[in-house]
Structures are given as structure tokens and as C-alpha cells.
Amino acid sequence: MSSPMPTTAGMPRDALHQEQIVQAAIALLDEGGIESLSMRRLGSRLGITAAALYWHVKSRHDLLLLAADTVWGQTPLPALDGVEWRPALLAMADNLHSMLLRHPWLLAAMTIQPLDGPARGRHDEHLLAVCEASGLTRRDAEQAAQSVVTFAIGAALAATPRPYVSFGLQSLLDGVEARLAART
């Protein structure tokens, strides 16, 4: 008969799940920024040793990737069925801007290293599909999508108040609409 799983700080190794670790890391990051994320602090928050965390995540970098992917995955995406491109793009930009304001550590982390996981990929593909729904060519849709993301990130970095963000996005989309009108 095998012995029970070894414990760390009284917690069985299999009682802790990666999702719990990621959620605790996000809370730590939200409270103190990217500098606050250490395996020692996270382990202390979870009531385990830092070494025990390595049973669930390979490194601090991998933990940061998982945290980033989780918050990207929580960003709402509008339905694509019968999508009206302009309100959908405004909603996506607003959702991205809001997410970045809720998790400002992500902005700092993105300047240090690429944090492109599956959820970020889904977000970007969805944004591209919305841009293509407007009638833009693939190349123009890619540029419009990148412009929306760049604007939302820049507005979050500058902590721009929502009315100015809305005005800026409306102006950006006015340019996209003018480009569409010029093609027809």
C-alpha cells in the first residue's frame, strides 16, 4: 500500500490546483504590480513553500504567462453572428482598455517580455474577424485591428479618462469608415 502524498505546510500536493495558484498570482499582481510577484510571496499567500509551487508551474515567467493568459481570457468578446463592426470594435477596445486598467501589471509585463498565450490569440483573431466584417481587405483589417489594440494599450498606459478614450476610438473608426467609403 502506498503512503499518502507528501504535504507542504499541511496541504497535500494534489489539493492545490494550477488555477488556484494563477488566481492567487493575479491577486498578488493586482495588489502590488509585477515587482510583487515572487514564488516566496505567492507560496506564503497560499500557505505552502515556494518550492512546492514548482510542482504546478515551471517558473515565475511561466506563472506570469498563465496569469496574463487568464486575464486576456476574461475579456469579453462580442458575438460575430450579425455583427455590426463599429459597435463591436468599440466594445472590444473598451473591454481591452478596462481589463488593462484593472490589471495594470500586465502593461508593465508586456513591455518586458512577450506574453502571447492562447487567450490573447483568440482575442486578436476575434478582433480581426470583426474588422473583416466591416468589408476591409485582410491587410487593412489587420492594420485596423492593430490600431485599435495600440490605441487601447496607449490609453491605458496614459490612464486616459473614458470620455477621451471614446472620442479617440470614434475618431479612429471614422478613419476606417472613410477608407471603406473611398473604396466603393
PDB file of C-alpha atoms in Angstrom:
ATOM      1  CA  MET A   1       0.000   0.000   0.000  1.00  0.00           C
ATOM      2  CA  SER A   2       1.398   3.408  -0.930  1.00  0.00           C
ATOM      3  CA  SER A   3       1.882   6.146   1.613  1.00  0.00           C
ATOM      4  CA  PRO A   4      -0.191   9.338   1.427  1.00  0.00           C
ATOM      5  CA  MET A   5       1.041  12.219  -0.733  1.00  0.00           C
ATOM      6  CA  PRO A   6       3.747  14.279   0.984  1.00  0.00           C
ATOM      7  CA  THR A   7       2.473  17.563   2.354  1.00  0.00           C
ATOM      8  CA  THR A   8       3.838  21.062   2.474  1.00  0.00           C
ATOM      9  CA  ALA A   9       2.598  23.314   5.263  1.00  0.00           C
ATOM     10  CA  GLY A  10      -0.101  20.745   5.970  1.00  0.00           C
ATOM     11  CA  MET A  11      -1.523  20.791   2.435  1.00  0.00           C
ATOM     12  CA  PRO A  12      -1.428  17.686   0.232  1.00  0.00           C
ATOM     13  CA  ARG A  13       0.405  18.364  -3.024  1.00  0.00           C
ATOM     14  CA  ASP A  14      -2.645  17.397  -5.081  1.00  0.00           C
ATOM     15  CA  ALA A  15      -5.004  19.617  -3.036  1.00  0.00           C
ATOM     16  CA  LEU A  16      -3.655  22.716  -4.748  1.00  0.00           C
ATOM     17  CA  HIS A  17      -4.503  23.243  -8.404  1.00  0.00           C
ATOM     18  CA  GLN A  18      -2.794  25.374 -11.003  1.00  0.00           C
ATOM     19  CA  GLU A  19      -5.924  27.536 -11.355  1.00  0.00           C
ATOM     20  CA  GLN A  20      -5.771  28.407  -7.630  1.00  0.00           C
ATOM     21  CA  ILE A  21      -2.128  29.349  -7.997  1.00  0.00           C
ATOM     22  CA  VAL A  22      -2.834  31.523 -11.039  1.00  0.00           C
ATOM     23  CA  GLN A  23      -5.746  33.290  -9.309  1.00  0.00           C
ATOM     24  CA  ALA A  24      -3.585  33.966  -6.246  1.00  0.00           C
ATOM     25  CA  ALA A  25      -0.807  35.266  -8.518  1.00  0.00           C
ATOM     26  CA  ILE A  26      -3.254  37.613 -10.265  1.00  0.00           C
ATOM     27  CA  ALA A  27      -4.440  38.937  -6.889  1.00  0.00           C
ATOM     28  CA  LEU A  28      -0.818  39.485  -5.829  1.00  0.00           C
ATOM     29  CA  LEU A  29      -0.041  41.226  -9.130  1.00  0.00           C
ATOM     30  CA  ASP A  30      -3.165  43.403  -8.895  1.00  0.00           C
ATOM     31  CA  GLU A  31      -2.206  44.474  -5.369  1.00  0.00           C
ATOM     32  CA  GLY A  32       1.472  45.192  -5.873  1.00  0.00           C
ATOM     33  CA  GLY A  33       2.390  45.097  -9.542  1.00  0.00           C
ATOM     34  CA  ILE A  34       4.848  42.877 -11.347  1.00  0.00           C
ATOM     35  CA  GLU A  35       7.574  43.521  -8.767  1.00  0.00           C
ATOM     36  CA  SER A  36       5.397  41.890  -6.100  1.00  0.00           C
ATOM     37  CA  LEU A  37       5.281  38.522  -7.832  1.00  0.00           C
ATOM     38  CA  SER A  38       7.764  36.136  -6.310  1.00  0.00           C
ATOM     39  CA  MET A  39       7.404  32.441  -5.680  1.00  0.00           C
ATOM     40  CA  ARG A  40       8.142  33.053  -1.997  1.00  0.00           C
ATOM     41  CA  ARG A  41       5.343  35.648  -1.624  1.00  0.00           C
ATOM     42  CA  LEU A  42       2.913  33.534  -3.607  1.00  0.00           C
ATOM     43  CA  GLY A  43       3.755  30.441  -1.605  1.00  0.00           C
ATOM     44  CA  SER A  44       3.238  32.368   1.622  1.00  0.00           C
ATOM     45  CA  ARG A  45      -0.157  33.586   0.390  1.00  0.00           C
ATOM     46  CA  LEU A  46      -1.166  30.014  -0.412  1.00  0.00           C
ATOM     47  CA  GLY A  47       0.268  28.580   2.795  1.00  0.00           C
ATOM     48  CA  ILE A  48       2.928  26.486   1.080  1.00  0.00           C
ATOM     49  CA  THR A  49       6.635  26.763   0.414  1.00  0.00           C
ATOM     50  CA  ALA A  50       7.910  28.384  -2.745  1.00  0.00           C
ATOM     51  CA  ALA A  51       9.460  25.052  -3.707  1.00  0.00           C
ATOM     52  CA  ALA A  52       6.021  23.411  -3.625  1.00  0.00           C
ATOM     53  CA  LEU A  53       4.814  25.812  -6.324  1.00  0.00           C
ATOM     54  CA  TYR A  54       7.236  24.265  -8.785  1.00  0.00           C
ATOM     55  CA  TRP A  55       5.139  21.087  -8.761  1.00  0.00           C
ATOM     56  CA  HIS A  56       2.485  23.154 -10.573  1.00  0.00           C
ATOM     57  CA  VAL A  57       4.376  25.813 -12.569  1.00  0.00           C
ATOM     58  CA  LYS A  58       7.862  25.654 -14.055  1.00  0.00           C
ATOM     59  CA  SER A  59       8.986  29.203 -13.325  1.00  0.00           C
ATOM     60  CA  ARG A  60       7.953  32.724 -12.419  1.00  0.00           C
ATOM     61  CA  HIS A  61       7.921  33.512 -16.143  1.00  0.00           C
ATOM     62  CA  ASP A  62       5.517  30.627 -16.831  1.00  0.00           C
ATOM     63  CA  LEU A  63       3.339  31.813 -13.958  1.00  0.00           C
ATOM     64  CA  LEU A  64       3.284  35.300 -15.446  1.00  0.00           C
ATOM     65  CA  LEU A  65       2.294  33.824 -18.842  1.00  0.00           C
ATOM     66  CA  LEU A  66      -0.547  31.884 -17.198  1.00  0.00           C
ATOM     67  CA  ALA A  67      -1.728  34.977 -15.301  1.00  0.00           C
ATOM     68  CA  ALA A  68      -1.648  37.104 -18.459  1.00  0.00           C
ATOM     69  CA  ASP A  69      -3.493  34.462 -20.462  1.00  0.00           C
ATOM     70  CA  THR A  70      -6.135  34.192 -17.741  1.00  0.00           C
ATOM     71  CA  VAL A  71      -6.909  37.916 -17.740  1.00  0.00           C
ATOM     72  CA  TRP A  72      -6.948  38.002 -21.553  1.00  0.00           C
ATOM     73  CA  GLY A  73      -9.396  35.093 -21.437  1.00  0.00           C
ATOM     74  CA  GLN A  74     -11.687  37.029 -19.107  1.00  0.00           C
ATOM     75  CA  THR A  75     -12.011  39.896 -21.591  1.00  0.00           C
ATOM     76  CA  PRO A  76     -15.491  39.709 -23.157  1.00  0.00           C
ATOM     77  CA  LEU A  77     -15.733  39.185 -26.910  1.00  0.00           C
ATOM     78  CA  PRO A  78     -18.873  40.217 -28.822  1.00  0.00           C
ATOM     79  CA  ALA A  79     -20.786  37.626 -30.830  1.00  0.00           C
ATOM     80  CA  LEU A  80     -19.827  37.515 -34.501  1.00  0.00           C
ATOM     81  CA  ASP A  81     -23.272  36.495 -35.767  1.00  0.00           C
ATOM     82  CA  GLY A  82     -24.811  39.518 -37.497  1.00  0.00           C
ATOM     83  CA  VAL A  83     -22.081  41.705 -36.040  1.00  0.00           C
ATOM     84  CA  GLU A  84     -22.154  45.421 -36.683  1.00  0.00           C
ATOM     85  CA  TRP A  85     -18.460  46.078 -36.926  1.00  0.00           C
ATOM     86  CA  ARG A  86     -18.290  49.572 -35.484  1.00  0.00           C
ATOM     87  CA  PRO A  87     -20.109  48.931 -32.164  1.00  0.00           C
ATOM     88  CA  ALA A  88     -18.263  45.607 -31.871  1.00  0.00           C
ATOM     89  CA  LEU A  89     -14.866  47.285 -32.308  1.00  0.00           C
ATOM     90  CA  LEU A  90     -15.780  49.982 -29.797  1.00  0.00           C
ATOM     91  CA  ALA A  91     -16.876  47.324 -27.307  1.00  0.00           C
ATOM     92  CA  MET A  92     -13.707  45.282 -27.803  1.00  0.00           C
ATOM     93  CA  ALA A  93     -11.479  48.341 -27.401  1.00  0.00           C
ATOM     94  CA  ASP A  94     -13.399  49.407 -24.290  1.00  0.00           C
ATOM     95  CA  ASN A  95     -13.167  45.888 -22.842  1.00  0.00           C
ATOM     96  CA  LEU A  96      -9.431  45.762 -23.513  1.00  0.00           C
ATOM     97  CA  HIS A  97      -8.875  49.214 -22.018  1.00  0.00           C
ATOM     98  CA  SER A  98     -10.916  48.280 -18.926  1.00  0.00           C
ATOM     99  CA  MET A  99      -9.051  44.990 -18.495  1.00  0.00           C
ATOM    100  CA  LEU A 100      -5.704  46.772 -18.655  1.00  0.00           C
ATOM    101  CA  LEU A 101      -6.843  49.334 -16.078  1.00  0.00           C
ATOM    102  CA  ARG A 102      -7.981  46.505 -13.753  1.00  0.00           C
ATOM    103  CA  HIS A 103      -4.663  44.693 -14.215  1.00  0.00           C
ATOM    104  CA  PRO A 104      -2.017  47.414 -14.765  1.00  0.00           C
ATOM    105  CA  TRP A 105       0.776  44.918 -14.078  1.00  0.00           C
ATOM    106  CA  LEU A 106       0.016  43.440 -17.499  1.00  0.00           C
ATOM    107  CA  LEU A 107       1.108  46.669 -19.174  1.00  0.00           C
ATOM    108  CA  ALA A 108       4.437  46.575 -17.349  1.00  0.00           C
ATOM    109  CA  ALA A 109       4.872  42.869 -18.053  1.00  0.00           C
ATOM    110  CA  MET A 110       4.169  43.326 -21.777  1.00  0.00           C
ATOM    111  CA  THR A 111       6.985  45.872 -22.039  1.00  0.00           C
ATOM    112  CA  ILE A 112       9.450  43.371 -20.563  1.00  0.00           C
ATOM    113  CA  GLN A 113       8.551  40.203 -22.469  1.00  0.00           C
ATOM    114  CA  PRO A 114       6.007  38.861 -24.955  1.00  0.00           C
ATOM    115  CA  LEU A 115       3.000  37.385 -23.144  1.00  0.00           C
ATOM    116  CA  ASP A 116       1.103  35.943 -26.078  1.00  0.00           C
ATOM    117  CA  GLY A 117      -0.869  32.897 -24.988  1.00  0.00           C
ATOM    118  CA  PRO A 118      -3.920  31.174 -26.457  1.00  0.00           C
ATOM    119  CA  ALA A 119      -6.421  33.650 -24.965  1.00  0.00           C
ATOM    120  CA  ARG A 120      -4.544  36.632 -26.420  1.00  0.00           C
ATOM    121  CA  GLY A 121      -4.513  34.812 -29.761  1.00  0.00           C
ATOM    122  CA  ARG A 122      -8.285  34.243 -29.583  1.00  0.00           C
ATOM    123  CA  HIS A 123      -8.804  37.901 -28.732  1.00  0.00           C
ATOM    124  CA  ASP A 124      -6.681  39.074 -31.655  1.00  0.00           C
ATOM    125  CA  GLU A 125      -8.328  36.659 -34.117  1.00  0.00           C
ATOM    126  CA  HIS A 126     -11.767  37.776 -32.939  1.00  0.00           C
ATOM    127  CA  LEU A 127     -10.794  41.423 -33.362  1.00  0.00           C
ATOM    128  CA  LEU A 128      -9.512  40.683 -36.854  1.00  0.00           C
ATOM    129  CA  ALA A 129     -12.796  38.920 -37.726  1.00  0.00           C
ATOM    130  CA  VAL A 130     -14.754  41.983 -36.581  1.00  0.00           C
ATOM    131  CA  CYS A 131     -12.547  44.225 -38.731  1.00  0.00           C
ATOM    132  CA  GLU A 132     -13.012  41.927 -41.727  1.00  0.00           C
ATOM    133  CA  ALA A 133     -16.791  42.023 -41.159  1.00  0.00           C
ATOM    134  CA  SER A 134     -16.622  45.732 -41.970  1.00  0.00           C
ATOM    135  CA  GLY A 135     -15.624  44.911 -45.534  1.00  0.00           C
ATOM    136  CA  LEU A 136     -11.957  45.799 -45.165  1.00  0.00           C
ATOM    137  CA  THR A 137      -9.401  43.782 -47.069  1.00  0.00           C
ATOM    138  CA  ARG A 138      -7.391  41.346 -44.951  1.00  0.00           C
ATOM    139  CA  ARG A 139      -4.392  43.678 -44.926  1.00  0.00           C
ATOM    140  CA  ASP A 140      -6.477  46.726 -43.960  1.00  0.00           C
ATOM    141  CA  ALA A 141      -8.358  44.672 -41.349  1.00  0.00           C
ATOM    142  CA  GLU A 142      -5.033  43.624 -39.789  1.00  0.00           C
ATOM    143  CA  GLN A 143      -3.904  47.244 -39.667  1.00  0.00           C
ATOM    144  CA  ALA A 144      -7.235  48.407 -38.217  1.00  0.00           C
ATOM    145  CA  ALA A 145      -7.153  45.677 -35.556  1.00  0.00           C
ATOM    146  CA  GLN A 146      -3.571  46.564 -34.608  1.00  0.00           C
ATOM    147  CA  SER A 147      -4.520  50.252 -34.455  1.00  0.00           C
ATOM    148  CA  VAL A 148      -7.401  49.528 -32.074  1.00  0.00           C
ATOM    149  CA  VAL A 149      -5.158  47.425 -29.796  1.00  0.00           C
ATOM    150  CA  THR A 150      -2.388  50.022 -29.886  1.00  0.00           C
ATOM    151  CA  PHE A 151      -4.830  52.803 -29.054  1.00  0.00           C
ATOM    152  CA  ALA A 152      -6.378  50.860 -26.154  1.00  0.00           C
ATOM    153  CA  ILE A 153      -2.960  49.976 -24.728  1.00  0.00           C
ATOM    154  CA  GLY A 154      -1.715  53.547 -25.102  1.00  0.00           C
ATOM    155  CA  ALA A 155      -4.835  54.952 -23.449  1.00  0.00           C
ATOM    156  CA  ALA A 156      -4.415  52.520 -20.549  1.00  0.00           C
ATOM    157  CA  LEU A 157      -0.720  53.417 -20.184  1.00  0.00           C
ATOM    158  CA  ALA A 158      -1.644  57.100 -20.041  1.00  0.00           C
ATOM    159  CA  ALA A 159      -4.605  56.383 -17.721  1.00  0.00           C
ATOM    160  CA  THR A 160      -6.718  58.389 -20.151  1.00  0.00           C
ATOM    161  CA  PRO A 161     -10.236  59.133 -18.854  1.00  0.00           C
ATOM    162  CA  ARG A 162     -13.033  57.208 -20.573  1.00  0.00           C
ATOM    163  CA  PRO A 163     -14.590  60.211 -22.473  1.00  0.00           C
ATOM    164  CA  TYR A 164     -11.251  60.888 -24.192  1.00  0.00           C
ATOM    165  CA  VAL A 165     -10.772  57.225 -24.973  1.00  0.00           C
ATOM    166  CA  SER A 166     -14.234  57.082 -26.527  1.00  0.00           C
ATOM    167  CA  PHE A 167     -13.565  60.216 -28.591  1.00  0.00           C
ATOM    168  CA  GLY A 168     -10.237  58.849 -29.796  1.00  0.00           C
ATOM    169  CA  LEU A 169     -11.704  55.464 -30.739  1.00  0.00           C
ATOM    170  CA  GLN A 170     -14.631  57.104 -32.531  1.00  0.00           C
ATOM    171  CA  SER A 171     -12.141  59.232 -34.484  1.00  0.00           C
ATOM    172  CA  LEU A 172     -10.040  56.176 -35.351  1.00  0.00           C
ATOM    173  CA  LEU A 173     -13.137  54.335 -36.584  1.00  0.00           C
ATOM    174  CA  ASP A 174     -14.250  57.415 -38.544  1.00  0.00           C
ATOM    175  CA  GLY A 175     -10.986  56.996 -40.450  1.00  0.00           C
ATOM    176  CA  VAL A 176     -11.686  53.302 -41.053  1.00  0.00           C
ATOM    177  CA  GLU A 177     -15.181  54.169 -42.279  1.00  0.00           C
ATOM    178  CA  ALA A 178     -13.796  56.860 -44.600  1.00  0.00           C
ATOM    179  CA  ARG A 179     -11.357  54.317 -46.006  1.00  0.00           C
ATOM    180  CA  LEU A 180     -14.261  51.925 -46.669  1.00  0.00           C
ATOM    181  CA  ALA A 181     -16.313  54.664 -48.334  1.00  0.00           C
ATOM    182  CA  ALA A 182     -13.386  55.635 -50.584  1.00  0.00           C
ATOM    183  CA  ARG A 183     -13.157  52.028 -51.853  1.00  0.00           C
ATOM    184  CA  THR A 184     -16.773  51.922 -53.048  1.00  0.00           C
TER     185      THR A 184
END
